[in-house]
C-alpha angles and dihedrals in degrees: 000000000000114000087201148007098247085053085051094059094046091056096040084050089049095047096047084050085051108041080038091058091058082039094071107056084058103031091122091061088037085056085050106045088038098063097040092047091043091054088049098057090037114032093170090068096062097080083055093071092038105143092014121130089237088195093059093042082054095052085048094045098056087042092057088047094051090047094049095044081062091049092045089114087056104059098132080064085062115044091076084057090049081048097064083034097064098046090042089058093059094062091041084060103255110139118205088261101070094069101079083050088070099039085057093040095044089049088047087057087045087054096044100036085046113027119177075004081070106080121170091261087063099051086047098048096052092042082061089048106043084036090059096051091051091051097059088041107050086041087058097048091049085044086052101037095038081233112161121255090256104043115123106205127032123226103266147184124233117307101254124174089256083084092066079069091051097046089047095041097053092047091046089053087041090112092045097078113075110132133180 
């Protein structure tokens, strides 16, 4: 399908602007179907958001996503960011396994939100996408912590609700990390 890598990204860009731009007339209901199905397919992330307006969480979440879709072409300007993120996550309690929780929970909402909108170019692009931003920020919480590459879990502190702000964070700025 793609000739080149460089081609890939461009059409995976292209496709999380697209399926972004549906997004936005029910990002309300894709901010409620994200965290519930976040918190099934990951039940350990629930105590993360204990004491947190979800409703709220849901209308920052979709804010940051909206402001990153427009910043999709900087991405060098936003891996520094993902760096801090991503230490910051080990002492807020997430572990380097939760990650692919929120990829799968993020492409759920996507199918739901979207439905026959969701092709399986979207699912893929924003699994690059969403893929990329855990890499850089599980690499900077091992780089933090001096875990081994194939450690699961992080040492961590005491779950607090601050991490309901990490988690979201890092899935809101889930299309900010594209890097070359």
């Amino acid at each position: 399908m793609f000739t080149t890598r460089a081609a890939r990204e461009e059409s995976y860009k292209a496709e999380v602007r697209r399926t972004h731009a549906l997004l936005k007339p029910i990002q309300i209901e894709a901010a409620a179907i994200f965290y519930p199905t976040l918190f099934e397919v990951d039940p350990s992330t629930k105590p993360l958001f204990k004491d947190v307006d979800m409703e709220k969480q849901g209308a920052k979440l979709m804010k940051v996503i909206g402001v990153a879709v427009m910043m999709l072409d900087k991405m060098d300007q936003f891996k520094p960011m993902l760096v801090k993120l991503g230490k910051k996550h080990v002492t807020y309690g997430v572990t380097d396994d939760m990650y692919p929780s929120v990829v799968s929970a993020l492409l759920i909402t996507l199918e739901k939100g979207l439905g026959e909108e969701c092709h399986q170019l979207t699912k893929d692009a924003w699994a690059w996408v969403m893929n990329s931003i855990a890499a850089v920020c599980i690499a900077a919480a091992r780089e933090d912590t001096g875990a081994p590459a194939g450690e699961k879990k992080l040492p961590i502190e005491k779950n607090t609700a601050a991490a309901a702000v990490a988690v979201a964070v890092a899935v809101a700025v889930g299309v900010l990390v594209l890097w070359k």
